[in-house]
Short mmCIF file of C-alpha atoms and ligand atoms in Angstrom, two decimals:
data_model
loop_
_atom_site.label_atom_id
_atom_site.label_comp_id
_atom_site.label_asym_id
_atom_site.label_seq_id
_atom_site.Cartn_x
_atom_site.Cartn_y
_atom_site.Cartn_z
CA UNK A 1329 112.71 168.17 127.27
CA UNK A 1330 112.94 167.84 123.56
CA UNK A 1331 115.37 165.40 121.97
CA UNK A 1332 117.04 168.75 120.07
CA UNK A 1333 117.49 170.06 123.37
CA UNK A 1334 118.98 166.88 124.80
CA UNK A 1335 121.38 167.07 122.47
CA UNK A 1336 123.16 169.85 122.89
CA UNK A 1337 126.34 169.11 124.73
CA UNK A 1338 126.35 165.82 123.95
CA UNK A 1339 128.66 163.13 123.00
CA UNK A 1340 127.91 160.63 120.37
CA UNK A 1341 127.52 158.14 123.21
CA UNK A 1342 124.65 160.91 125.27
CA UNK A 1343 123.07 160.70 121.18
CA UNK A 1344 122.87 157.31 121.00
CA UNK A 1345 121.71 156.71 124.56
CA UNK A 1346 118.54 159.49 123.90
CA UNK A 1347 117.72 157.95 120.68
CA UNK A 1348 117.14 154.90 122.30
CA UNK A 1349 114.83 156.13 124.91
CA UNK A 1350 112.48 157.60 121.64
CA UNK A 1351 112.90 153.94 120.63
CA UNK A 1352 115.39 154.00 117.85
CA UNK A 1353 117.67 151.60 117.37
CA UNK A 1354 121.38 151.46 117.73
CA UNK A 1355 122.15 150.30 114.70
CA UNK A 1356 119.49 152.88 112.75
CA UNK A 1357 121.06 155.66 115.27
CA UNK A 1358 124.40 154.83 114.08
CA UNK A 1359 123.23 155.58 110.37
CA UNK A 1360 121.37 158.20 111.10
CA UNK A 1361 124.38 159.87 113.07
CA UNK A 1362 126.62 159.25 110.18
CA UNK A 1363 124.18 160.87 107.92
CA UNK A 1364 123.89 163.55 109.99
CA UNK A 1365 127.87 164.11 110.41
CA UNK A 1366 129.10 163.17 107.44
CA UNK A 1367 131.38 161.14 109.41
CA UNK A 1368 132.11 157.07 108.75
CA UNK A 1369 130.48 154.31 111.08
CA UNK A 1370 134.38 153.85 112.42
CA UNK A 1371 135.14 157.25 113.27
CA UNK A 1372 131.63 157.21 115.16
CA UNK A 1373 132.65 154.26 117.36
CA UNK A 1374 136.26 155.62 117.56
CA UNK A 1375 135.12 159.74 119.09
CA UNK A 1376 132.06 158.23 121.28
CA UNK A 1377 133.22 160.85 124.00
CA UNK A 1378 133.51 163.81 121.03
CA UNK A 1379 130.82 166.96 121.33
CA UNK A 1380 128.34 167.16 118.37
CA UNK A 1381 128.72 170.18 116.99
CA UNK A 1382 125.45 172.34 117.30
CA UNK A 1383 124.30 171.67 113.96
CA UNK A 1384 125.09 167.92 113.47
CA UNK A 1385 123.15 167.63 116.64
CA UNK A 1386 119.81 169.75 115.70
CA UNK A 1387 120.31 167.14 112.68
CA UNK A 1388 120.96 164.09 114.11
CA UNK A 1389 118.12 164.91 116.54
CA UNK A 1390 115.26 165.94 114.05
CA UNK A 1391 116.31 162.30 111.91
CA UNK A 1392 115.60 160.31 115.36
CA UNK A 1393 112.62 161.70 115.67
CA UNK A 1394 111.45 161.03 111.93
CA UNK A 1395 112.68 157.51 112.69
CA UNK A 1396 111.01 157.45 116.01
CA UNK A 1397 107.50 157.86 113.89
CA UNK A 1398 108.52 155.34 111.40
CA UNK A 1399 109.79 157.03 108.43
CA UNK A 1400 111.96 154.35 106.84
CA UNK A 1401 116.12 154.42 107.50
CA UNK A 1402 116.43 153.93 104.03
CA UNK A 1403 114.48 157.37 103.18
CA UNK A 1404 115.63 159.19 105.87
CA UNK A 1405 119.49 158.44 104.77
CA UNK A 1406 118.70 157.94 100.89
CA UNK A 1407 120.57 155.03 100.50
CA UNK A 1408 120.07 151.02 100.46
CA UNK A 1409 121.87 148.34 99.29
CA UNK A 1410 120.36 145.89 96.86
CA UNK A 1411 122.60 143.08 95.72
CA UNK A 1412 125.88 144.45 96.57
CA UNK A 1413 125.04 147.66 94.95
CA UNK A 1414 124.56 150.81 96.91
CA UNK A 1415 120.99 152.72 95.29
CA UNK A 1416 119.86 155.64 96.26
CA UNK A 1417 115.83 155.37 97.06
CA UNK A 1418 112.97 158.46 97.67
CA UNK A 1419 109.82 158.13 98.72
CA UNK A 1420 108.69 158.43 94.91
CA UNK A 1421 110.05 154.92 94.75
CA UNK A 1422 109.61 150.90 96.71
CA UNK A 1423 112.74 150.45 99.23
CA UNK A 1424 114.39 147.47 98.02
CA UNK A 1425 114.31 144.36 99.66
CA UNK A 1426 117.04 141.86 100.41
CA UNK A 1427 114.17 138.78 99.54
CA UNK A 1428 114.21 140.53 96.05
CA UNK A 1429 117.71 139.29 95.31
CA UNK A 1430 115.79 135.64 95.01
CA UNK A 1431 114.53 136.99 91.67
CA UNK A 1432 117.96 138.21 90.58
CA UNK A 1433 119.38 135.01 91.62
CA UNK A 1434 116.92 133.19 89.46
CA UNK A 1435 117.27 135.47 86.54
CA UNK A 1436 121.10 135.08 86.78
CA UNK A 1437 121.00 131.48 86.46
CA UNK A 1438 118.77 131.65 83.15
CA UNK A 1439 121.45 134.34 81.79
CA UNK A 1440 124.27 133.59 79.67
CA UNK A 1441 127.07 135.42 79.97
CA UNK A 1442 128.79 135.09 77.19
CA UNK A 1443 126.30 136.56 74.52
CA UNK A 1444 123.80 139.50 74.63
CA UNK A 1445 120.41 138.66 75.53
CA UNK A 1446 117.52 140.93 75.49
CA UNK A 1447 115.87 141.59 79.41
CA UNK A 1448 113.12 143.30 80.56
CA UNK A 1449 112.21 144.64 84.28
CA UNK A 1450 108.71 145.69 84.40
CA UNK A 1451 107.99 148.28 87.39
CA UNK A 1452 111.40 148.71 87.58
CA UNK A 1453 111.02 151.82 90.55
CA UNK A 1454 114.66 152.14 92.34
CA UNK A 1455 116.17 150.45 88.79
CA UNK A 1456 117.45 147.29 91.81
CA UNK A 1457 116.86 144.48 89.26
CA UNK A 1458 117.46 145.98 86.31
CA UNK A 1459 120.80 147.33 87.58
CA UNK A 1460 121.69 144.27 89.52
CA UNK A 1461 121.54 142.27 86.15
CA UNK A 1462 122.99 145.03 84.50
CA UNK A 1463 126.35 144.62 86.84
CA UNK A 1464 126.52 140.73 86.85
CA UNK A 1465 126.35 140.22 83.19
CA UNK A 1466 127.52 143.14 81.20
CA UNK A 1467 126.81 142.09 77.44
CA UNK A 1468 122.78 142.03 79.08
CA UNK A 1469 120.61 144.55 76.44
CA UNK A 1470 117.94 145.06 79.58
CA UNK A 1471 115.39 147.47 79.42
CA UNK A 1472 113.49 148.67 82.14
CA UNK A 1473 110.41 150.47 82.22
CA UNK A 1474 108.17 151.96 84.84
CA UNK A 1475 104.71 154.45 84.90
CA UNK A 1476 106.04 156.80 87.27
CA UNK A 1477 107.72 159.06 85.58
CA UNK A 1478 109.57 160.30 89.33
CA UNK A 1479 111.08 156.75 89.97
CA UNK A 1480 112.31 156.39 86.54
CA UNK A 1481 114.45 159.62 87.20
CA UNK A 1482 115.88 157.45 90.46
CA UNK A 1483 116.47 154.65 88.45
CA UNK A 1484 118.24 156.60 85.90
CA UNK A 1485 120.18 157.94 88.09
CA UNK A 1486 121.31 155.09 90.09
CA UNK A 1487 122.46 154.04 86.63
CA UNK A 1488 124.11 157.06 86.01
CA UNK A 1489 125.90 157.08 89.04
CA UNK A 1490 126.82 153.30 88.48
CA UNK A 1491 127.76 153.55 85.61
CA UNK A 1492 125.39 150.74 84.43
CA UNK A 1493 123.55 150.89 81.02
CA UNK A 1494 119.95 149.94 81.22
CA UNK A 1495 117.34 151.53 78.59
CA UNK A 1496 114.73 153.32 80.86
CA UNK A 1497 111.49 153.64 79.48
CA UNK A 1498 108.13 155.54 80.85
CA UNK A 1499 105.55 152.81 80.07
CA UNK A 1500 102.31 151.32 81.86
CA UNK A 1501 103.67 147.70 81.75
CA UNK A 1502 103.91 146.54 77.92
CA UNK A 1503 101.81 149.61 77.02
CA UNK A 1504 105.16 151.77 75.28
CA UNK A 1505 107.03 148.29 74.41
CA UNK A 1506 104.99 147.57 70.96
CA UNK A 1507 107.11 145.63 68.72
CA UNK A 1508 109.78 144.40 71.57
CA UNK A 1509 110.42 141.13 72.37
CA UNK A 1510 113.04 139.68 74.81
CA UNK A 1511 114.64 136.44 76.00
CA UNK A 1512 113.89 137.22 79.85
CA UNK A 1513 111.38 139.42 81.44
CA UNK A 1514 111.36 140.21 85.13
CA UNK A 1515 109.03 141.89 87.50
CA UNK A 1516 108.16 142.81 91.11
CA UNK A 1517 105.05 144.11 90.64
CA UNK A 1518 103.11 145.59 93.23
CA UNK A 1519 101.10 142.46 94.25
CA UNK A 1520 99.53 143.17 97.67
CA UNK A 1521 95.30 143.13 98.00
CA UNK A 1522 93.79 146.68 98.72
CA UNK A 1523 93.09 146.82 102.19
CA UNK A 1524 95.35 144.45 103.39
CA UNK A 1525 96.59 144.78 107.22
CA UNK A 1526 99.71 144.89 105.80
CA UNK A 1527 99.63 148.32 104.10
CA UNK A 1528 99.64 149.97 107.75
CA UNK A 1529 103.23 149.38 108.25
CA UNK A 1530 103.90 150.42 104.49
CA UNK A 1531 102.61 153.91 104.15
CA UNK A 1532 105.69 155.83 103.36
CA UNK A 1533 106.32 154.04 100.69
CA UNK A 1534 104.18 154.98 96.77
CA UNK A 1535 101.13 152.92 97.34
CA UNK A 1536 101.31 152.52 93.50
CA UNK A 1537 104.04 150.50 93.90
CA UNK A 1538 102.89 148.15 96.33
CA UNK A 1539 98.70 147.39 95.66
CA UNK A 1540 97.27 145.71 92.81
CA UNK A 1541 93.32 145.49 93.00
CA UNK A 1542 91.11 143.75 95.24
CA UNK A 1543 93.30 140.50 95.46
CA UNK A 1544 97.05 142.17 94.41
CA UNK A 1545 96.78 139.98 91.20
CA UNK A 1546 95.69 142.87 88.85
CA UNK A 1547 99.39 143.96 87.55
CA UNK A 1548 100.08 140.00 86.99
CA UNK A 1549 97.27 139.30 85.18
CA UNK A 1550 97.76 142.09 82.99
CA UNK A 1551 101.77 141.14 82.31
CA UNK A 1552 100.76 137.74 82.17
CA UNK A 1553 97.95 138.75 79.30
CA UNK A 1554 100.73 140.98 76.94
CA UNK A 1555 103.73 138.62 78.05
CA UNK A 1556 103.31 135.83 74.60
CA UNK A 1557 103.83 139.30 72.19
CA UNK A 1558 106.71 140.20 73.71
CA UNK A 1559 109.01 137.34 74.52
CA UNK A 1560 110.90 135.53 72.46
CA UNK A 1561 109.96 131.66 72.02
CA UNK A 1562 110.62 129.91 74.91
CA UNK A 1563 111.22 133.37 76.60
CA UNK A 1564 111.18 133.34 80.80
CA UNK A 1565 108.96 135.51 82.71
CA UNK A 1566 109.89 135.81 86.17
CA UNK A 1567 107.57 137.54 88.98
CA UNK A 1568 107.99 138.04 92.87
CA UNK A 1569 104.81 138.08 94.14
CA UNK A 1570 103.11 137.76 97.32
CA UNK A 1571 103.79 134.60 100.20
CA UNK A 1572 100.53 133.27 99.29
CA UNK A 1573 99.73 133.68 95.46
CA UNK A 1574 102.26 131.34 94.24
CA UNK A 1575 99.87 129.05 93.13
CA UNK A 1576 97.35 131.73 91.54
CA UNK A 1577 100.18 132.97 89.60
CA UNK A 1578 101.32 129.42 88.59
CA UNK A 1579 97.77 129.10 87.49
CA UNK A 1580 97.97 132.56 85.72
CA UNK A 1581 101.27 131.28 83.47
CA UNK A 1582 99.64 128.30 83.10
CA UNK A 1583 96.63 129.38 81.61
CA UNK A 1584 98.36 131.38 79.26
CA UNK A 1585 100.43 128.30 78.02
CA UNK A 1586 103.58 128.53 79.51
CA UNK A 1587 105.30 125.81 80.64
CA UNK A 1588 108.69 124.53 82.90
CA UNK A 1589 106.36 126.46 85.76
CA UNK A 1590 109.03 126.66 88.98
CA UNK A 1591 109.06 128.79 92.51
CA UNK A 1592 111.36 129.91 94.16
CA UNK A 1593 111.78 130.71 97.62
CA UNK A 1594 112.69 133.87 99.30
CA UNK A 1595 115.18 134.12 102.83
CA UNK A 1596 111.88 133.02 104.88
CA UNK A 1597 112.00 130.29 103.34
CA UNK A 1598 108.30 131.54 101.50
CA UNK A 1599 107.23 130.70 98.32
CA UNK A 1600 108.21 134.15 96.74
CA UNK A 1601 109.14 133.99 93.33
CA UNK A 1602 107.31 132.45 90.32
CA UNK A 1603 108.30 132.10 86.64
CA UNK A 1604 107.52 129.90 83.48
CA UNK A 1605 108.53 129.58 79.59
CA UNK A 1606 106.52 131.07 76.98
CA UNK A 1607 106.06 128.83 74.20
CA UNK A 1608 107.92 127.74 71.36
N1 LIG B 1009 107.61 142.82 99.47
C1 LIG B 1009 107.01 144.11 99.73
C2 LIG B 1009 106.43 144.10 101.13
O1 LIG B 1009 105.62 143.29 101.44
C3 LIG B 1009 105.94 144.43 98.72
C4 LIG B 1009 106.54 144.65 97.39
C5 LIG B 1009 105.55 144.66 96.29
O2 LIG B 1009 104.36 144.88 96.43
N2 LIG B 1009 106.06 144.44 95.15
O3 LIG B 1009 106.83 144.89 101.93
#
């Protein structure tokens, strides 16, 4: 019997129960049935013995089953939280991720907040980074730029909706930012080598976003080539990057004469995050 068919006449509790036996779980259900009621977690738990109406149940049951073939929660819903923000994500942009808020954190620390200070986010996609700074230190001028034209509507509209003012910008990497320097740039490029095994689990999400030539160092190396014409002396320039490249992109920065080279680690407790001063 179809899961659509399952669920009529049921509870929330019979829901729950079914979308478990397609192999979603609770906790996903639980979103997914508040998505599809329009009804808060609380009230879910509270009316476990309430009817789903017919057509909360045809949509609660066509969401499990989308989950069930691993579309992401965060797509199916619209919504993820990124640093205490609440963003919401498409498929035309990367689903945020809570190791992300390592380069935040680091960024943060090398932020004043007591004077404006020019930022960039490079491949900015949801606007997470950009926006996260934005809300933590409000005199922040931070630009953020990104080559899909599709996720820089998102972002722009997370912003909107946040009421957080970011400058977003169409540009492949530095390409549209002739002429601009700034104190701090940040990026989480894509970064992962075509082909990886990785990818498999990944394809919902804009491959653009997530691959970077044959060893996911292309979009570094290119940032890394334009960073010394647009940062300001002794600028920082701050990537996430993949568990293992740490120590190619230390030896990118390196190369290009920056200095004070540092990682950081993300919630694993891997080597996720590097970043280094330009010169001067
Ligand atoms: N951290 C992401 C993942 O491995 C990849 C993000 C990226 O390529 N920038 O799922």
């Amino acid at each position: 019997m179809s899961l659509e068919r399952r669920l009529a006449a049921a509870t929330v509790r019979d829901a729950l129960a079914a979308a478990r036996t397609i192999g979603v779980e609770r906790l996903d259900a639980l979103a997914l049935l508040e998505h599809a009621l329009g009804r808060p977690r609380v009230w879910l738990i509270a009316h476990d013995d309430e009817l789903l109406a017919t057509a909360d149940a045809q949509r609660a049951a066509a969401l499990f089953v989308r989950r069930a073939a691993g579309e992401p929660l965060a797509y199916l819903v619209g919504e993820k939280e990124f640093h205490g923000l609440a963003l919401r994500v498409t498929p035309d942009v990367l689903i945020p991720r809570p190791d992300t808020e390592t380069l935040v954190e680091w960024a943060l620390e090398l932020l004043p907040a007591d004077r404006p200070v020019a930022v960039a986010d490079l491949g900015t996609g949801s606007g997470a980074i950009a926006l996260a700074i934005a809300q933590a230190r409000p005199l922040a001028r931070i630009t953020a730029i990104d080559a899909s034209d599709t996720a820089l509507a998102v972002a722009r509209a997370n912003g909107e909706r946040l009421g957080l003012r970011v400058a977003w910008r169409v540009s492949d990497w530095w390409q549209d930012l002739a002429g601009q320097r700034f104190d701090l740039v940040v990026s989480n490029p894509p970064y992962i080598a075509e082909g990886d095994v990785h990818l498999a689990a990944l394809g919902h999400e804009p491959q653009q976003a997530l691959t970077s030539g044959i060893d996911g160092l292309d979009a570094i190396r290119r940032i890394v080539a334009g960073a010394r014409d647009h940062l300001a002396p002794g600028g920082w320039l701050l990537f996430e990057h993949g568990f293992d490249q740490a120590q190619a992109v230390a030896a990118l920065l390196a190369s290009a004469g920056f200095s004070s080279i540092g990682t950081r680690l993300d919630l694993g407790e891997r080597a996720r995050c590097t970043g280094a001063r330009a010169p001067g």
